[in-house]
Short mmCIF file of C-alpha atoms and ligand atoms in Angstrom, two decimals:
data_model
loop_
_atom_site.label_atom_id
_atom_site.label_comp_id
_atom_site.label_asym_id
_atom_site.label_seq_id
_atom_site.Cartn_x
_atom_site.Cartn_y
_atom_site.Cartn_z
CA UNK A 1 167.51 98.35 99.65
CA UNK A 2 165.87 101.86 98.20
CA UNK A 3 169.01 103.81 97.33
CA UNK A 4 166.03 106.47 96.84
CA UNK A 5 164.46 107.35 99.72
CA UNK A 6 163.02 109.72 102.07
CA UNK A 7 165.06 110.97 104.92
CA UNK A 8 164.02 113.65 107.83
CA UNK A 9 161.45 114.84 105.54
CA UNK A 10 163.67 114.93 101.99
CA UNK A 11 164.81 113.09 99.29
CA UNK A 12 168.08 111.64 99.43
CA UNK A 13 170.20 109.43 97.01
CA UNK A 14 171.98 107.07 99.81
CA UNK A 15 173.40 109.63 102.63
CA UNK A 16 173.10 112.65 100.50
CA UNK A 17 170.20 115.42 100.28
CA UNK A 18 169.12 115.92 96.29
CA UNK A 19 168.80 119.42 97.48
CA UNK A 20 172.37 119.60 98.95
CA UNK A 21 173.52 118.25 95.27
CA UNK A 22 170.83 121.29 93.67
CA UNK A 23 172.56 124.00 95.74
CA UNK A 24 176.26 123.13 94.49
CA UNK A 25 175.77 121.87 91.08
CA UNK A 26 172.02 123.57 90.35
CA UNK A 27 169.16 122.26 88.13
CA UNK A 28 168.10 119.75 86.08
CA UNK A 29 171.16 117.35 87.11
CA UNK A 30 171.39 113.67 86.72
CA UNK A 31 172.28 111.57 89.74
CA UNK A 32 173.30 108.04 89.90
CA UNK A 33 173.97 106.27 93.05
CA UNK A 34 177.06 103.82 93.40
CA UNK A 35 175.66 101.15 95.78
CA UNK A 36 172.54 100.58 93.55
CA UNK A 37 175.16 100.18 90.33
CA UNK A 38 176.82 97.96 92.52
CA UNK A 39 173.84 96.09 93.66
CA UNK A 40 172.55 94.94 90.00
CA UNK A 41 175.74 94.24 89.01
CA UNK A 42 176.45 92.10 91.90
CA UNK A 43 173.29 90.11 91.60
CA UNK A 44 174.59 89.13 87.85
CA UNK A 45 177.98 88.10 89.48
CA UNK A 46 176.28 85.94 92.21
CA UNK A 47 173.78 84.42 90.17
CA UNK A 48 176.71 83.71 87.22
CA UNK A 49 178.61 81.50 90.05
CA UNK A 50 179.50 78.21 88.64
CA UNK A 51 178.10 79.24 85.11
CA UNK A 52 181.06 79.89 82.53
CA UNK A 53 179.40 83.35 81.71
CA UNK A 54 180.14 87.05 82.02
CA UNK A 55 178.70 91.02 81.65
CA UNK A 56 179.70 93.21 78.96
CA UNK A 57 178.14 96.05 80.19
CA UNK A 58 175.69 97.76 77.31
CA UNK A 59 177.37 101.52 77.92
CA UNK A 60 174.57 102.62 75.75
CA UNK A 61 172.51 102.89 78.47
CA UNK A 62 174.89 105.14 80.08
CA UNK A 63 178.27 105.95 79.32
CA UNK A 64 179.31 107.80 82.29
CA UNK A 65 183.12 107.28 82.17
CA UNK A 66 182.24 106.86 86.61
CA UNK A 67 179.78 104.59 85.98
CA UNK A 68 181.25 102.22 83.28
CA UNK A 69 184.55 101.57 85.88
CA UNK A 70 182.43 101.11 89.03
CA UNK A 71 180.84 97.96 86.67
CA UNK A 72 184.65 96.95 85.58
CA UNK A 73 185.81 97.15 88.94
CA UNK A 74 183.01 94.32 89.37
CA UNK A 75 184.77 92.33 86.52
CA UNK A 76 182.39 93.81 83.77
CA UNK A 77 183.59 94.12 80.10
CA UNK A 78 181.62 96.37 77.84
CA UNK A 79 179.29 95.87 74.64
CA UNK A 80 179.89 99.20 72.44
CA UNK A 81 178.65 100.08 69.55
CA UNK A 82 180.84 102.65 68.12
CA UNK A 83 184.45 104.17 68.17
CA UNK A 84 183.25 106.91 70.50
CA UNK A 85 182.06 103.82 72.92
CA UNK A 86 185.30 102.23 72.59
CA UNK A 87 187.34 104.84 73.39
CA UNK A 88 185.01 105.54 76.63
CA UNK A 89 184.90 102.08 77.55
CA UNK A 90 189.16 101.75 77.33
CA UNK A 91 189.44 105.56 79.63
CA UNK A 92 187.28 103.59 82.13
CA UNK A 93 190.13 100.81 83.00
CA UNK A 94 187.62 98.39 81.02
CA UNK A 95 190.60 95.46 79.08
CA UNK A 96 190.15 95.85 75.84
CA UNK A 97 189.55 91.73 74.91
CA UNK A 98 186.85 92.22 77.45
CA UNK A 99 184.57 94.51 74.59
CA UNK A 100 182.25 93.41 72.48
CA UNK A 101 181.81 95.51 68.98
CA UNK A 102 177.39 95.23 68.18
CA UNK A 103 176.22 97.73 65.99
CA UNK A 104 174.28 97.16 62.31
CA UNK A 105 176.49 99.60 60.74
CA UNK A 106 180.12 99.70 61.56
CA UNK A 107 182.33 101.79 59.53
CA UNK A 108 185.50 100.36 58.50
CA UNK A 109 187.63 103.06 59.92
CA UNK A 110 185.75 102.10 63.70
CA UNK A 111 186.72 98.29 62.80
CA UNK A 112 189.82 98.62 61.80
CA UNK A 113 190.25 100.93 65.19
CA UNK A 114 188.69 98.19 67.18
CA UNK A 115 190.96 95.64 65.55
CA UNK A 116 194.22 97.78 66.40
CA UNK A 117 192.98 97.93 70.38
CA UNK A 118 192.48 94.62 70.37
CA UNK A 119 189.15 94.52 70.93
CA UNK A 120 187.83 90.68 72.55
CA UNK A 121 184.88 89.99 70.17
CA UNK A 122 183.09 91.87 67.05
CA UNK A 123 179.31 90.88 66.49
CA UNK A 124 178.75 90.87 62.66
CA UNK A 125 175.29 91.40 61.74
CA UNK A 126 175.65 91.38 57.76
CA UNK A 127 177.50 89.79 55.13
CA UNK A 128 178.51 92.88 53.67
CA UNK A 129 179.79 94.07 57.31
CA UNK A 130 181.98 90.05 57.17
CA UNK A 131 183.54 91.27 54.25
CA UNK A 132 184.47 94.68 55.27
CA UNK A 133 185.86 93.57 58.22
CA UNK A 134 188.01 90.75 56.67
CA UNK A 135 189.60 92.87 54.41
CA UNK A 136 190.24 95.19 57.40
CA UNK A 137 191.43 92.22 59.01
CA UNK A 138 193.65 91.29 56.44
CA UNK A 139 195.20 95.04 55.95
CA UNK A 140 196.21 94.78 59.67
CA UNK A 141 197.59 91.21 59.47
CA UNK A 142 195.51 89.97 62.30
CA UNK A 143 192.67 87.56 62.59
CA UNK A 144 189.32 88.79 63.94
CA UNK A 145 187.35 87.17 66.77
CA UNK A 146 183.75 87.17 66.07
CA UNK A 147 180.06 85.99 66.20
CA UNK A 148 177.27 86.01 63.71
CA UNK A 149 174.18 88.18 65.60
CA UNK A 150 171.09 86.30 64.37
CA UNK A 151 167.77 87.57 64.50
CA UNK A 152 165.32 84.64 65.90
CA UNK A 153 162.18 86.44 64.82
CA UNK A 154 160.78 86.19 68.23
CA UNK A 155 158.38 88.87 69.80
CA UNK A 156 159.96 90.39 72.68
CA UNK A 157 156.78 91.97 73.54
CA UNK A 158 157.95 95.62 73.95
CA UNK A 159 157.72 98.77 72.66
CA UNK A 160 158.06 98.59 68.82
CA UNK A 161 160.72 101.05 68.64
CA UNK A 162 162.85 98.88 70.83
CA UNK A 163 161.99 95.72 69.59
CA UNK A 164 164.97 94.15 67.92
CA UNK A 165 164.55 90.32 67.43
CA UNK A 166 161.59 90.13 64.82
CA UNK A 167 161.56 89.51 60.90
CA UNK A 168 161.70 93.03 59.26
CA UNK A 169 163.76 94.70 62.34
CA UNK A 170 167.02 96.06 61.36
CA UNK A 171 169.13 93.81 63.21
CA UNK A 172 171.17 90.51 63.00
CA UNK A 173 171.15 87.71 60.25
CA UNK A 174 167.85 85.75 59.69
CA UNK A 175 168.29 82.56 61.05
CA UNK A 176 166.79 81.25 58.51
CA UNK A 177 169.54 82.70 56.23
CA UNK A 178 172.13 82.65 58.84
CA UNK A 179 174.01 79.34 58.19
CA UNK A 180 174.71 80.53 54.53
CA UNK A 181 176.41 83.83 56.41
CA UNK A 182 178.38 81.57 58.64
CA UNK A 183 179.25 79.42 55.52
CA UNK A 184 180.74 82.35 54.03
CA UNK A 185 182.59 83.32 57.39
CA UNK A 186 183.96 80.04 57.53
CA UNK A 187 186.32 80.68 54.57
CA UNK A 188 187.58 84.13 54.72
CA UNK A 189 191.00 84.07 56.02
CA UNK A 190 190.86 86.78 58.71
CA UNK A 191 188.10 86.21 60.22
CA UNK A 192 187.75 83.02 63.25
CA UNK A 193 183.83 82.48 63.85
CA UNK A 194 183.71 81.92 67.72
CA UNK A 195 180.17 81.97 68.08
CA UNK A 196 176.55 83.35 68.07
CA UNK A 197 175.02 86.50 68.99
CA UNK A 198 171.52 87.63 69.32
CA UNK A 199 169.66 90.32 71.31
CA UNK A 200 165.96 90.71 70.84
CA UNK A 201 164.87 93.89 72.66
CA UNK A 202 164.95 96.26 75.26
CA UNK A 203 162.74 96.36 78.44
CA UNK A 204 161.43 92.48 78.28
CA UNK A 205 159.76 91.97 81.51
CA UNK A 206 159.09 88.27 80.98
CA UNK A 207 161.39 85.66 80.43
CA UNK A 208 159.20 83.32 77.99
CA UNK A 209 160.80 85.05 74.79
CA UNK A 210 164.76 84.59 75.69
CA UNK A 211 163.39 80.82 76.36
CA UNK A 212 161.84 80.57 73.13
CA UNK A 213 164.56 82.55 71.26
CA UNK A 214 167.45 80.84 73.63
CA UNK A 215 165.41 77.69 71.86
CA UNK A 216 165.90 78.52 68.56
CA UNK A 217 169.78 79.62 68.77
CA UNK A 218 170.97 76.11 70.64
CA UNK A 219 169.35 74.39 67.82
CA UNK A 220 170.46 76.71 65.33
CA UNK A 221 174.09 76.03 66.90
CA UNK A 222 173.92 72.17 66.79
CA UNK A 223 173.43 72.46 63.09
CA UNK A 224 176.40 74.98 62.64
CA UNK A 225 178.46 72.11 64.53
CA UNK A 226 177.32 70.05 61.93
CA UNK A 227 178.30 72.04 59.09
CA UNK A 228 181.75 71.83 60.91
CA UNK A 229 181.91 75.28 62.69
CA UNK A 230 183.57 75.69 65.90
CA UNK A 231 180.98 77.61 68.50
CA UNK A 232 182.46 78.19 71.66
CA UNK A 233 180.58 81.28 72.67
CA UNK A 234 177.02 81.94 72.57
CA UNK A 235 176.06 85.97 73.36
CA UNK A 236 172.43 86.27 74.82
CA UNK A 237 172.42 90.02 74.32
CA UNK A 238 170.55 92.54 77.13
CA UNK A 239 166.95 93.58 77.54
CA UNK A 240 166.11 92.55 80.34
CA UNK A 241 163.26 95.01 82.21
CA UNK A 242 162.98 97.47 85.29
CA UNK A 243 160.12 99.13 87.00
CA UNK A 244 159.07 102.03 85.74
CA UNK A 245 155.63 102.01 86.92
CA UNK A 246 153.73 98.92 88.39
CA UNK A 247 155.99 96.55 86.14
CA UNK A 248 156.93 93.14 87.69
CA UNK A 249 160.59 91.97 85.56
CA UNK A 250 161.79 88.97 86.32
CA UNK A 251 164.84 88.79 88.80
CA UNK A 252 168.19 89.05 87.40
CA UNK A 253 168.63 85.67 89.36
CA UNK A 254 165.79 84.24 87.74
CA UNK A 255 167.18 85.29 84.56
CA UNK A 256 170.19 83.65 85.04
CA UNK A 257 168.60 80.46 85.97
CA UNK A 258 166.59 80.07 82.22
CA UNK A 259 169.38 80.78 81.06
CA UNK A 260 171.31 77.68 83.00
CA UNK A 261 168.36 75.31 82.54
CA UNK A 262 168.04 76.63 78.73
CA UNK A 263 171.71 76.29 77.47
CA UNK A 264 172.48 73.14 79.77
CA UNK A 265 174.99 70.75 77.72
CA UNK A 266 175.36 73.40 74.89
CA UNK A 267 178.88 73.92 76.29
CA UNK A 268 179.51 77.65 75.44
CA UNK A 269 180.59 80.40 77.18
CA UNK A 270 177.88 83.01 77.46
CA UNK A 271 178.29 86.55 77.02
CA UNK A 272 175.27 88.76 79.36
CA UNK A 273 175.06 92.51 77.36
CA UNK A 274 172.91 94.82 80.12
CA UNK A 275 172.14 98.09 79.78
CA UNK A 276 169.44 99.26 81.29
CA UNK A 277 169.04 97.05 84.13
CA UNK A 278 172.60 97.79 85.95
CA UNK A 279 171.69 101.40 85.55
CA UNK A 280 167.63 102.44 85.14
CA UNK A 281 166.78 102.43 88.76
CA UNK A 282 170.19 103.14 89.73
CA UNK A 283 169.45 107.06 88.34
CA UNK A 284 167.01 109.88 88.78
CA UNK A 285 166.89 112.97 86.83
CA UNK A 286 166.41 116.05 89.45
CA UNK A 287 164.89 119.62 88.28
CA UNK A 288 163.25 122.69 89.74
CA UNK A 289 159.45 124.20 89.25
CA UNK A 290 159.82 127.18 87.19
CA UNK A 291 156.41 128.09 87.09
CA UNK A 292 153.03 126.90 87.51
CA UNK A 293 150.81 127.36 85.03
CA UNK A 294 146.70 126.56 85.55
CA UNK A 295 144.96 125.97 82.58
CA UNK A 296 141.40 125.15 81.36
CA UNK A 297 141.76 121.52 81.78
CA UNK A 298 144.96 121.06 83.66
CA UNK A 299 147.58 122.47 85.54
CA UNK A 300 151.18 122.78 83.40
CA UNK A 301 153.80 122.90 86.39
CA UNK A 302 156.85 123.79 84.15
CA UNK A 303 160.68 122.33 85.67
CA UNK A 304 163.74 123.42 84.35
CA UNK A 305 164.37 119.39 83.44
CA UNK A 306 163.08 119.41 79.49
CA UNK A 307 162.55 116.85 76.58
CA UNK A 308 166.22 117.23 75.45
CA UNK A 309 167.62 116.11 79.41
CA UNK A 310 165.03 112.83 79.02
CA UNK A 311 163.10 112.55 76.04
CA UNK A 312 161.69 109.03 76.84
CA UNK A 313 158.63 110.08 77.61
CA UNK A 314 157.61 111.90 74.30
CA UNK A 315 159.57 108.94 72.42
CA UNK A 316 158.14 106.06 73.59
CA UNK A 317 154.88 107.42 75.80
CA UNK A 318 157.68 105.99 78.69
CA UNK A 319 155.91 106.24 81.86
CA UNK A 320 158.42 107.68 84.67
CA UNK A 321 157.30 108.61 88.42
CA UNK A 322 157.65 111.90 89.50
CA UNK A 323 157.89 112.63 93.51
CA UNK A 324 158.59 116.08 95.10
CA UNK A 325 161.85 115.88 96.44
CA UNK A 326 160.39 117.59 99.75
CA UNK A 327 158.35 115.05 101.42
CA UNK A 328 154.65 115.75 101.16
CA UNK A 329 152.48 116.03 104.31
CA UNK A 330 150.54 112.68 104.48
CA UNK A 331 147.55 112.85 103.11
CA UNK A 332 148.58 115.91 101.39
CA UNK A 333 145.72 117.23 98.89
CA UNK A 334 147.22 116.44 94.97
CA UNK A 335 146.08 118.56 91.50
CA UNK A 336 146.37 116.80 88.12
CA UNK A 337 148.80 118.13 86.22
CA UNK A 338 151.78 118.22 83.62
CA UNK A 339 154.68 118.28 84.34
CA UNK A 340 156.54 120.18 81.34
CA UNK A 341 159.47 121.30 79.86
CA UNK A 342 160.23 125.11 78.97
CA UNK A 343 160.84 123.90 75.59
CA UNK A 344 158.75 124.88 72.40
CA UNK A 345 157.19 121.68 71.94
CA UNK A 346 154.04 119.98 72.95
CA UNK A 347 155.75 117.16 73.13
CA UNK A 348 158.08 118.32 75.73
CA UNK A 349 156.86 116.88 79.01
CA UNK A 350 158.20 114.62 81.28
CA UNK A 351 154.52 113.14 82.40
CA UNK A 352 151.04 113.51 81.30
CA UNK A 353 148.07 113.60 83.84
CA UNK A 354 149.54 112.91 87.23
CA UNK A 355 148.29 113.78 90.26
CA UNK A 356 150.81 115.65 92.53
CA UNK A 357 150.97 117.39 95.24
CA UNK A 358 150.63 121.41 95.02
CA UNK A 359 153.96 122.35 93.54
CA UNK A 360 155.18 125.61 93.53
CA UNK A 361 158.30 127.54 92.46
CA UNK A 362 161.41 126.82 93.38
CA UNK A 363 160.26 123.31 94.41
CA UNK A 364 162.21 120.49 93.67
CA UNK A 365 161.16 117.25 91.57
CA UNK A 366 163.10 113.94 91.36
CA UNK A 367 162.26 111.43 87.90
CA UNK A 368 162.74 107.74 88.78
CA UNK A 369 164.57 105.37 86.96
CA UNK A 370 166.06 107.85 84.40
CA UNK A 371 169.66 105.90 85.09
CA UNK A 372 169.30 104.32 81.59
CA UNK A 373 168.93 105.94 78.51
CA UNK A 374 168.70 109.32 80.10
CA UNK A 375 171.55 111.47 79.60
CA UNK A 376 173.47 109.46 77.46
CA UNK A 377 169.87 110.31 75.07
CA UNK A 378 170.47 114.25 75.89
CA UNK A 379 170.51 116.85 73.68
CA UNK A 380 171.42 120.89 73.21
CA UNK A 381 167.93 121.72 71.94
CA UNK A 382 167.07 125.38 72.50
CA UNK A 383 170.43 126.11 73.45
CA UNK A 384 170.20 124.18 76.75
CA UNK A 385 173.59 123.14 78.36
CA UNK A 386 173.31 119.01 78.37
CA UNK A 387 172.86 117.99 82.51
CA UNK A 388 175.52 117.51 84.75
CA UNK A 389 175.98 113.90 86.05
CA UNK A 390 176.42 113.47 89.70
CA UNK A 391 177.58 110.52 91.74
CA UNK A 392 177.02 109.21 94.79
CA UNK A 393 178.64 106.67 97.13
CA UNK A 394 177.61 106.73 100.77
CA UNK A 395 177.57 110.14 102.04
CA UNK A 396 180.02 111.45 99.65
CA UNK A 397 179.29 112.86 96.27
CA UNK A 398 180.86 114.41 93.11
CA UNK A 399 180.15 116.01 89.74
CA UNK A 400 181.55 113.26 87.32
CA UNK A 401 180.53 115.57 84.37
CA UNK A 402 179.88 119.03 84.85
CA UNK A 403 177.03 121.05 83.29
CA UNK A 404 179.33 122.93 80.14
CA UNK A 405 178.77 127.06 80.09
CA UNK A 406 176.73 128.27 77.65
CA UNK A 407 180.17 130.10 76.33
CA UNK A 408 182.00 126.71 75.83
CA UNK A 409 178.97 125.62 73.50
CA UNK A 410 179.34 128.71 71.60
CA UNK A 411 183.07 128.30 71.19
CA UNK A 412 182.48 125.56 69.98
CA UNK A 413 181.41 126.71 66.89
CA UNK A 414 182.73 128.78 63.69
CA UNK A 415 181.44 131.32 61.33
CA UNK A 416 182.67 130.54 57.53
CA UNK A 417 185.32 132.27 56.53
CA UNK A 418 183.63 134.58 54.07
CA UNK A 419 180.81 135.83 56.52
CA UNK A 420 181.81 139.17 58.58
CA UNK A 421 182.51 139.04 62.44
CA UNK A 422 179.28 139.85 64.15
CA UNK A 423 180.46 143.28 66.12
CA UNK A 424 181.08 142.74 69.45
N1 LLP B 501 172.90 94.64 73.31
C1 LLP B 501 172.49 95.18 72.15
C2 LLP B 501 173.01 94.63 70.91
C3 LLP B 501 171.58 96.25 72.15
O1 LLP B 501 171.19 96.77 70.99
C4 LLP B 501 171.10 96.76 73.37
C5 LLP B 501 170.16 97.90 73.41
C6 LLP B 501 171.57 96.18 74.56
C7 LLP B 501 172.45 95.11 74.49
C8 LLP B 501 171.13 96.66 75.91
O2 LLP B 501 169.77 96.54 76.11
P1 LLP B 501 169.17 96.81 77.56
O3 LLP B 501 169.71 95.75 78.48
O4 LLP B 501 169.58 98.17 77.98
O5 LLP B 501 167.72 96.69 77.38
N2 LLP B 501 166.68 104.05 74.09
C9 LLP B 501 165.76 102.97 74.38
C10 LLP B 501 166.48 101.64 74.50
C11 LLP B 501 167.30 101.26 73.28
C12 LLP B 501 168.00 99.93 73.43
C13 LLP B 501 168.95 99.70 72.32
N3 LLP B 501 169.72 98.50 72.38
C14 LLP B 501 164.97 103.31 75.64
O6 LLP B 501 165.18 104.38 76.22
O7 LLP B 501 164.10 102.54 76.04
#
């Protein structure tokens, strides 16, 4: 089903007008719709049937306090990667043994707050970070649950920036070096190894390099066994790819079924970590023509949505469609064009070289799949209030986080105490 889609002549997410949502809560805004959430996320639970598996929602993607509990409703847990996360992730009704802890750089303070909710699972991805967090452990008398992340050196075949499973990325514990790591787990005294982790990228849209890294971890397990460790749980990390443009990722069904075929008599419970899949397609960012500007070369038609609402685009040349909100006229004539920011950057745009249909002020534009990754990726820059988030269910919506006055970012702030008051 298109949760997206054109109704009498305008956009609507589900049974609801974008430009009903732009007259109450104004422009740019964020909109996510709840039947698409629940859609993905029901696919994973259907396609996990008879598999001893389950999601831990990556909340990176988007930490909408609305959206994490319509996942846990669905019997999601969450991956987080920092206190902030956590916290989030426990307001949303998500059980705190149902969160994982990922992250390269965990401060002990987070760990030993994770520790004292009871998180379900930590993912170490250094020996320094075992250490930390077994003298953590030990300060709180408790035992920590985790998993080693390795990195499989395996090309994901993304976009570098989000490429996380090769030799010289960031992430994880060589496997080559990874048994020594588990060696050393095995004999500090707050710490119970439960298993593997690994995640090697974000938007994969084949499934040939989890098969070839799922490869490498099973065997990589069978010789942990051998050392004597005790692997019961094997996390497979997220990444796995929506359409954005004319890309064809495989079905989360499919997925689900490598992953079967892959780990069959490995006899571990798998942990799922998506982000971007529950959520990309299940969002569009929606914001008004300013002004349009024709140039030399090109048109600039200038929205109110800028860089710091979705800066995807500029980050990693991320390709999202733009579509008037007001259905064109068939056959409607179409300029190439720009469609920019009003920020003071040439790098603010939302899309380079498309060819649209006359826009003019006032008109309303709707970016696909910004669900993921989108607000959650927002910043102030320029002194622009972050979005509003809207959600919708059916015909029903509501503001689940409203678009702060420029007054409460100013309060925000303080002048040292030995400058003067500015006069009012
Ligand atoms: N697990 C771990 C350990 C991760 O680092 C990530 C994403 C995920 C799961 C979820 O991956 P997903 O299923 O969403 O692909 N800002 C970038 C994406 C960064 C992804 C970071 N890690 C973008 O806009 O493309």
């Amino acid at each position: 089903m298109n949760y997206f889609a054109y109704k009498k002549g305008d956009m609507h997410a589900e049974g609801v007008a974008l430009k009903t949502i732009a007259e109450q809560v104004g422009t740019p805004f964020y909109c996510y719709s709840a039947g698409a959430l629940r859609a993905a996320m029901g696919e994973f639970n259907r396609g996990m049937k008879g598999m001893n598996a389950s999601v831990c929602y990556a909340m990176k993607a988007n930490s909408s306090l609305a959206v994490i509990k319509t996942f846990a409703e669905m019997g999601a847990g969450a991956d987080i990667v920092s206190e902030g996360e956590m916290r989030r992730a426990l307001a949303a009704g998500v059980p705190a043994n149902r969160i994982v802890y990922s992250g390269v750089g965990k401060k002990p303070a987070e760990l030993m707050a994770a520790l004292q909710a009871g998180v379900g699972q930590i993912n170490v991805e250094s020996v320094a970070e075992l250490e930390t967090l077994n003298a953590v452990a030990g300060q709180l008398g408790v035992k920590a649950a985790i998993t080693i992340r390795v990195n499989p050196d395996v090309d994901a075949k993304t976009h570098a920036k989000i490429t996380t499973g090769k030799k010289g990325n960031k992430f994880g514990i060589d496997i080559d070096l990874a048994r020594e790591a588990f060696a050393i787990a095995g004999k500090l005294p707050h710490l119970n190894v439960v298993g593997v982790a690994m995640h090697i990228g974000s938007q994969l849209t084949t499934l040939s390099p989890y098969q070839r890294s799922i490869r490498k971890v099973a065997k990589f397990i069978a010789q942990l066994r051998s050392d004597g460790h005790r692997i019961d749980r094997f996390d497979v990390g997220g990444g796995l790819g929506i359409v954005y443009k004319k890309e064809k990722p495989p079905s989360i069904t499919d997925f689900l079924a490598i992953v079967k075929k892959e780990t069959k008599g490995l006899d571990c419970e798998l942990t799922f970590e998506p982000g971007r899949r529950l959520v990309g397609e299940a969002g569009v960012l929606v914001g008004e023509v300013i002004l349009v500007k024709p140039g030399a070369s090109k048109t600039f038609v200038i929205v109110d949505a800028a860089m710091n609402d979705l800066i995807r685009p500029t980050l990693y040349d991320a390709w999202h469609d733009i579509v008037p909100v007001r259905q064109p006229r068939p056959g409607a004539a179409t300029i190439r064009c720009d469609i920019v920011g009003p920020i003071c950057e040439s790098g603010d745009y939302l899309a380079q070289n498309r060819d649209l249909p006359r826009l003019s002020a006032g008109d309303l534009v709707m970016v696909r799949s910004a669900g993921a990754y989108g607000a959650v990726m927002g910043s102030t820059y320029n002194t622009r209030p972050l979005a509003p988030e809207v959600m919708v269910d059916g015909t029903r919506f509501a503001v689940t986080r409203p678009r702060p006055s420029i007054d409460d970012m100013l309060a925000a702030e303080r002048f040292p105490s030995w400058m003067e008051r500015p006069k009012p």
